[in-house]
Amino acid sequence: MLVFEPKKKLFWDKMHQRFEEIKKTKEKFYFQMYDPSIPDSTLQANAGLIGNQQKELDLQVIRHFKDVRTLCTPDQLVKFDSLLPSIIKRMTALPGKK
């Protein structure tokens, strides 16, 4: 527990920053619809930024879960692994379907 709590706090601090970054990037992206002069290539590039940010977020999540698994005792590992499918399902659910 002494090792896990600081890791958990650091993880969520990073996640909240990532969520905010993605939100701002998406807002900027969608407000481009008001400017008819923006070429499709720019939209494609900016959509790629969103994809890259999401990729980095997902990589941080999987690294965190892998790191937490290393802290588990054999009994805890069984319990942790049994929780992961439901956590993954919640993380990948459509908005409003959690």
Tab-separated table of N, CA and C in Angstrom:
chain	number	residue	atom	x	y	z
A	1	MET	N	0.825	-1.195	0.000
A	1	MET	CA	0.000	0.000	0.000
A	1	MET	C	0.872	1.264	0.000
A	2	LEU	N	2.015	1.201	0.669
A	2	LEU	CA	2.885	2.367	0.738
A	2	LEU	C	3.458	2.733	-0.631
A	3	VAL	N	3.619	1.747	-1.481
A	3	VAL	CA	4.149	1.994	-2.817
A	3	VAL	C	3.026	2.343	-3.788
A	4	PHE	N	1.888	1.703	-3.626
A	4	PHE	CA	0.797	1.858	-4.576
A	4	PHE	C	0.183	3.258	-4.568
A	5	GLU	N	-0.103	3.794	-3.407
A	5	GLU	CA	-0.805	5.081	-3.323
A	5	GLU	C	-0.081	6.216	-4.054
A	6	PRO	N	1.238	6.372	-3.855
A	6	PRO	CA	1.914	7.440	-4.623
A	6	PRO	C	1.860	7.195	-6.137
A	7	LYS	N	1.975	5.927	-6.545
A	7	LYS	CA	1.872	5.593	-7.968
A	7	LYS	C	0.479	5.936	-8.498
A	8	LYS	N	-0.524	5.618	-7.713
A	8	LYS	CA	-1.907	5.897	-8.109
A	8	LYS	C	-2.125	7.399	-8.262
A	9	LYS	N	-1.633	8.163	-7.305
A	9	LYS	CA	-1.800	9.621	-7.363
A	9	LYS	C	-1.079	10.193	-8.585
A	10	LEU	N	0.142	9.770	-8.812
A	10	LEU	CA	0.904	10.248	-9.964
A	10	LEU	C	0.200	9.880	-11.265
A	11	PHE	N	-0.301	8.649	-11.340
A	11	PHE	CA	-1.018	8.190	-12.522
A	11	PHE	C	-2.223	9.076	-12.804
A	12	TRP	N	-3.052	9.322	-11.794
A	12	TRP	CA	-4.264	10.113	-12.016
A	12	TRP	C	-3.955	11.569	-12.304
A	13	ASP	N	-2.879	12.097	-11.710
A	13	ASP	CA	-2.467	13.459	-12.046
A	13	ASP	C	-2.121	13.544	-13.530
A	14	LYS	N	-1.367	12.556	-14.022
A	14	LYS	CA	-1.010	12.524	-15.444
A	14	LYS	C	-2.243	12.333	-16.320
A	15	MET	N	-3.149	11.460	-15.885
A	15	MET	CA	-4.342	11.186	-16.685
A	15	MET	C	-5.215	12.432	-16.812
A	16	HIS	N	-5.394	13.144	-15.714
A	16	HIS	CA	-6.216	14.357	-15.763
A	16	HIS	C	-5.590	15.381	-16.712
A	17	GLN	N	-4.262	15.476	-16.701
A	17	GLN	CA	-3.579	16.376	-17.639
A	17	GLN	C	-3.827	15.924	-19.080
A	18	ARG	N	-3.708	14.619	-19.315
A	18	ARG	CA	-3.934	14.077	-20.663
A	18	ARG	C	-5.369	14.321	-21.120
A	19	PHE	N	-6.329	14.059	-20.232
A	19	PHE	CA	-7.737	14.281	-20.582
A	19	PHE	C	-7.961	15.738	-20.984
A	20	GLU	N	-7.365	16.650	-20.233
A	20	GLU	CA	-7.524	18.078	-20.524
A	20	GLU	C	-6.872	18.440	-21.854
A	21	GLU	N	-5.686	17.882	-22.121
A	21	GLU	CA	-5.012	18.139	-23.394
A	21	GLU	C	-5.871	17.657	-24.570
A	22	ILE	N	-6.398	16.453	-24.461
A	22	ILE	CA	-7.222	15.898	-25.536
A	22	ILE	C	-8.482	16.730	-25.717
A	23	LYS	N	-9.089	17.142	-24.621
A	23	LYS	CA	-10.298	17.973	-24.695
A	23	LYS	C	-10.012	19.268	-25.451
A	24	LYS	N	-8.926	19.933	-25.111
A	24	LYS	CA	-8.575	21.195	-25.771
A	24	LYS	C	-8.278	20.972	-27.253
A	25	THR	N	-7.570	19.901	-27.561
A	25	THR	CA	-7.244	19.612	-28.958
A	25	THR	C	-8.514	19.330	-29.750
A	26	LYS	N	-9.448	18.586	-29.162
A	26	LYS	CA	-10.706	18.286	-29.852
A	26	LYS	C	-11.545	19.544	-30.040
A	27	GLU	N	-11.597	20.393	-29.031
A	27	GLU	CA	-12.357	21.642	-29.170
A	27	GLU	C	-11.796	22.481	-30.306
A	28	LYS	N	-10.475	22.617	-30.342
A	28	LYS	CA	-9.830	23.379	-31.402
A	28	LYS	C	-10.139	22.742	-32.765
A	29	PHE	N	-10.087	21.423	-32.812
A	29	PHE	CA	-10.366	20.694	-34.048
A	29	PHE	C	-11.792	20.960	-34.540
A	30	TYR	N	-12.763	20.788	-33.671
A	30	TYR	CA	-14.152	20.925	-34.094
A	30	TYR	C	-14.551	22.363	-34.407
A	31	PHE	N	-13.886	23.332	-33.793
A	31	PHE	CA	-14.195	24.725	-34.116
A	31	PHE	C	-13.673	25.117	-35.497
A	32	GLN	N	-12.864	24.262	-36.110
A	32	GLN	CA	-12.397	24.518	-37.469
A	32	GLN	C	-13.535	24.431	-38.485
A	33	MET	N	-14.656	23.845	-38.086
A	33	MET	CA	-15.781	23.726	-39.025
A	33	MET	C	-16.331	25.096	-39.427
A	34	TYR	N	-16.055	26.103	-38.609
A	34	TYR	CA	-16.560	27.441	-38.908
A	34	TYR	C	-15.711	28.174	-39.942
A	35	ASP	N	-14.550	27.621	-40.266
A	35	ASP	CA	-13.650	28.276	-41.216
A	35	ASP	C	-13.596	27.454	-42.504
A	36	PRO	N	-14.335	27.870	-43.522
A	36	PRO	CA	-14.373	27.091	-44.763
A	36	PRO	C	-13.050	27.096	-45.531
A	37	SER	N	-12.130	27.961	-45.152
A	37	SER	CA	-10.854	28.035	-45.872
A	37	SER	C	-9.842	26.989	-45.392
A	38	ILE	N	-10.144	26.294	-44.309
A	38	ILE	CA	-9.206	25.289	-43.789
A	38	ILE	C	-9.231	24.076	-44.713
A	39	PRO	N	-8.078	23.726	-45.287
A	39	PRO	CA	-8.043	22.598	-46.210
A	39	PRO	C	-8.180	21.250	-45.485
A	40	ASP	N	-8.607	20.267	-46.249
A	40	ASP	CA	-8.787	18.923	-45.710
A	40	ASP	C	-7.470	18.374	-45.139
A	41	SER	N	-6.367	18.745	-45.742
A	41	SER	CA	-5.065	18.266	-45.251
A	41	SER	C	-4.799	18.750	-43.825
A	42	THR	N	-5.229	19.961	-43.525
A	42	THR	CA	-5.078	20.493	-42.163
A	42	THR	C	-5.993	19.747	-41.204
A	43	LEU	N	-7.216	19.483	-41.630
A	43	LEU	CA	-8.135	18.701	-40.793
A	43	LEU	C	-7.555	17.317	-40.524
A	44	GLN	N	-7.013	16.694	-41.564
A	44	GLN	CA	-6.410	15.367	-41.401
A	44	GLN	C	-5.253	15.411	-40.395
A	45	ALA	N	-4.401	16.410	-40.531
A	45	ALA	CA	-3.258	16.545	-39.622
A	45	ALA	C	-3.720	16.762	-38.188
A	46	ASN	N	-4.719	17.617	-38.010
A	46	ASN	CA	-5.206	17.898	-36.659
A	46	ASN	C	-5.941	16.700	-36.062
A	47	ALA	N	-6.633	15.932	-36.885
A	47	ALA	CA	-7.259	14.703	-36.403
A	47	ALA	C	-6.178	13.716	-35.961
A	48	GLY	N	-5.064	13.724	-36.671
A	48	GLY	CA	-3.934	12.875	-36.283
A	48	GLY	C	-3.375	13.238	-34.917
A	49	LEU	N	-3.392	14.545	-34.592
A	49	LEU	CA	-2.944	14.973	-33.262
A	49	LEU	C	-3.805	14.345	-32.170
A	50	ILE	N	-5.103	14.320	-32.407
A	50	ILE	CA	-6.026	13.714	-31.441
A	50	ILE	C	-5.685	12.237	-31.288
A	51	GLY	N	-5.479	11.580	-32.420
A	51	GLY	CA	-5.136	10.155	-32.380
A	51	GLY	C	-3.844	9.895	-31.624
A	52	ASN	N	-2.848	10.734	-31.847
A	52	ASN	CA	-1.575	10.569	-31.138
A	52	ASN	C	-1.720	10.796	-29.642
A	53	GLN	N	-2.521	11.791	-29.270
A	53	GLN	CA	-2.734	12.047	-27.840
A	53	GLN	C	-3.468	10.875	-27.197
A	54	GLN	N	-4.465	10.337	-27.885
A	54	GLN	CA	-5.194	9.193	-27.350
A	54	GLN	C	-4.278	7.982	-27.224
A	55	LYS	N	-3.420	7.793	-28.218
A	55	LYS	CA	-2.470	6.679	-28.180
A	55	LYS	C	-1.568	6.785	-26.957
A	56	GLU	N	-1.033	7.978	-26.705
A	56	GLU	CA	-0.160	8.176	-25.548
A	56	GLU	C	-0.902	7.919	-24.235
A	57	LEU	N	-2.143	8.367	-24.170
A	57	LEU	CA	-2.949	8.118	-22.977
A	57	LEU	C	-3.122	6.617	-22.773
A	58	ASP	N	-3.486	5.892	-23.828
A	58	ASP	CA	-3.702	4.452	-23.721
A	58	ASP	C	-2.415	3.722	-23.340
A	59	LEU	N	-1.291	4.165	-23.876
A	59	LEU	CA	-0.016	3.547	-23.499
A	59	LEU	C	0.303	3.791	-22.030
A	60	GLN	N	0.009	4.987	-21.532
A	60	GLN	CA	0.233	5.264	-20.110
A	60	GLN	C	-0.644	4.362	-19.238
A	61	VAL	N	-1.884	4.158	-19.664
A	61	VAL	CA	-2.796	3.313	-18.886
A	61	VAL	C	-2.266	1.881	-18.822
A	62	ILE	N	-1.882	1.337	-19.973
A	62	ILE	CA	-1.415	-0.052	-19.956
A	62	ILE	C	-0.113	-0.191	-19.169
A	63	ARG	N	0.766	0.801	-19.275
A	63	ARG	CA	2.001	0.764	-18.471
A	63	ARG	C	1.682	0.802	-16.988
A	64	HIS	N	0.697	1.611	-16.622
A	64	HIS	CA	0.299	1.705	-15.217
A	64	HIS	C	-0.218	0.356	-14.718
A	65	PHE	N	-1.114	-0.260	-15.485
A	65	PHE	CA	-1.653	-1.555	-15.064
A	65	PHE	C	-0.556	-2.612	-14.971
A	66	LYS	N	0.365	-2.609	-15.912
A	66	LYS	CA	1.480	-3.565	-15.861
A	66	LYS	C	2.340	-3.311	-14.622
A	67	ASP	N	2.570	-2.043	-14.320
A	67	ASP	CA	3.364	-1.681	-13.149
A	67	ASP	C	2.663	-2.120	-11.863
A	68	VAL	N	1.360	-1.871	-11.788
A	68	VAL	CA	0.606	-2.268	-10.590
A	68	VAL	C	0.636	-3.784	-10.416
A	69	ARG	N	0.542	-4.522	-11.521
A	69	ARG	CA	0.593	-5.989	-11.439
A	69	ARG	C	1.880	-6.464	-10.762
A	70	THR	N	2.995	-5.738	-10.985
A	70	THR	CA	4.275	-6.155	-10.389
A	70	THR	C	4.282	-5.973	-8.874
A	71	LEU	N	3.371	-5.171	-8.359
A	71	LEU	CA	3.299	-4.939	-6.914
A	71	LEU	C	2.470	-6.003	-6.198
A	72	CYS	N	1.691	-6.764	-6.946
A	72	CYS	CA	0.741	-7.705	-6.360
A	72	CYS	C	1.420	-8.970	-5.852
A	73	THR	N	0.905	-9.461	-4.741
A	73	THR	CA	1.266	-10.795	-4.289
A	73	THR	C	0.528	-11.789	-5.197
A	74	PRO	N	0.879	-13.074	-5.151
A	74	PRO	CA	0.153	-14.033	-5.995
A	74	PRO	C	-1.367	-14.009	-5.771
A	75	ASP	N	-1.810	-13.904	-4.520
A	75	ASP	CA	-3.255	-13.837	-4.249
A	75	ASP	C	-3.870	-12.553	-4.804
A	76	GLN	N	-3.167	-11.448	-4.619
A	76	GLN	CA	-3.664	-10.170	-5.130
A	76	GLN	C	-3.701	-10.165	-6.657
A	77	LEU	N	-2.735	-10.829	-7.260
A	77	LEU	CA	-2.664	-10.868	-8.714
A	77	LEU	C	-3.896	-11.542	-9.315
A	78	VAL	N	-4.342	-12.625	-8.692
A	78	VAL	CA	-5.547	-13.314	-9.163
A	78	VAL	C	-6.741	-12.367	-9.084
A	79	LYS	N	-6.873	-11.658	-7.973
A	79	LYS	CA	-7.987	-10.720	-7.805
A	79	LYS	C	-7.873	-9.546	-8.776
A	80	PHE	N	-6.668	-9.016	-8.892
A	80	PHE	CA	-6.447	-7.878	-9.797
A	80	PHE	C	-6.798	-8.271	-11.228
A	81	ASP	N	-6.289	-9.416	-11.654
A	81	ASP	CA	-6.559	-9.870	-13.026
A	81	ASP	C	-8.036	-10.156	-13.260
A	82	SER	N	-8.746	-10.567	-12.234
A	82	SER	CA	-10.175	-10.827	-12.413
A	82	SER	C	-10.969	-9.524	-12.535
A	83	LEU	N	-10.422	-8.425	-12.018
A	83	LEU	CA	-11.079	-7.117	-12.126
A	83	LEU	C	-10.820	-6.436	-13.472
A	84	LEU	N	-9.712	-6.750	-14.087
A	84	LEU	CA	-9.320	-6.036	-15.301
A	84	LEU	C	-10.345	-6.096	-16.430
A	85	PRO	N	-10.969	-7.246	-16.735
A	85	PRO	CA	-11.950	-7.238	-17.827
A	85	PRO	C	-13.085	-6.228	-17.615
A	86	SER	N	-13.576	-6.100	-16.401
A	86	SER	CA	-14.660	-5.137	-16.164
A	86	SER	C	-14.147	-3.696	-16.244
A	87	ILE	N	-12.913	-3.469	-15.824
A	87	ILE	CA	-12.322	-2.133	-15.924
A	87	ILE	C	-12.139	-1.766	-17.396
A	88	ILE	N	-11.630	-2.704	-18.178
A	88	ILE	CA	-11.420	-2.464	-19.605
A	88	ILE	C	-12.753	-2.212	-20.303
A	89	LYS	N	-13.757	-2.972	-19.933
A	89	LYS	CA	-15.080	-2.783	-20.535
A	89	LYS	C	-15.614	-1.377	-20.238
A	90	ARG	N	-15.434	-0.912	-19.010
A	90	ARG	CA	-15.883	0.441	-18.645
A	90	ARG	C	-15.101	1.502	-19.395
A	91	MET	N	-13.787	1.274	-19.558
A	91	MET	CA	-12.943	2.261	-20.228
A	91	MET	C	-13.265	2.368	-21.713
A	92	THR	N	-13.742	1.280	-22.300
A	92	THR	CA	-13.976	1.274	-23.744
A	92	THR	C	-15.449	1.399	-24.100
A	93	ALA	N	-16.309	1.535	-23.109
A	93	ALA	CA	-17.756	1.654	-23.355
A	93	ALA	C	-18.073	2.980	-24.045
A	94	LEU	N	-19.125	2.965	-24.800
A	94	LEU	CA	-19.599	4.203	-25.410
A	94	LEU	C	-20.059	5.158	-24.316
A	95	PRO	N	-19.927	6.464	-24.541
A	95	PRO	CA	-20.387	7.424	-23.535
A	95	PRO	C	-21.861	7.165	-23.169
A	96	GLY	N	-22.138	7.200	-21.893
A	96	GLY	CA	-23.502	6.969	-21.421
A	96	GLY	C	-23.839	5.510	-21.225
A	97	LYS	N	-22.938	4.614	-21.603
A	97	LYS	CA	-23.186	3.169	-21.500
A	97	LYS	C	-22.358	2.524	-20.399
A	98	LYS	N	-21.765	3.321	-19.539
A	98	LYS	CA	-20.918	2.789	-18.476
A	98	LYS	C	-21.787	2.309	-17.381
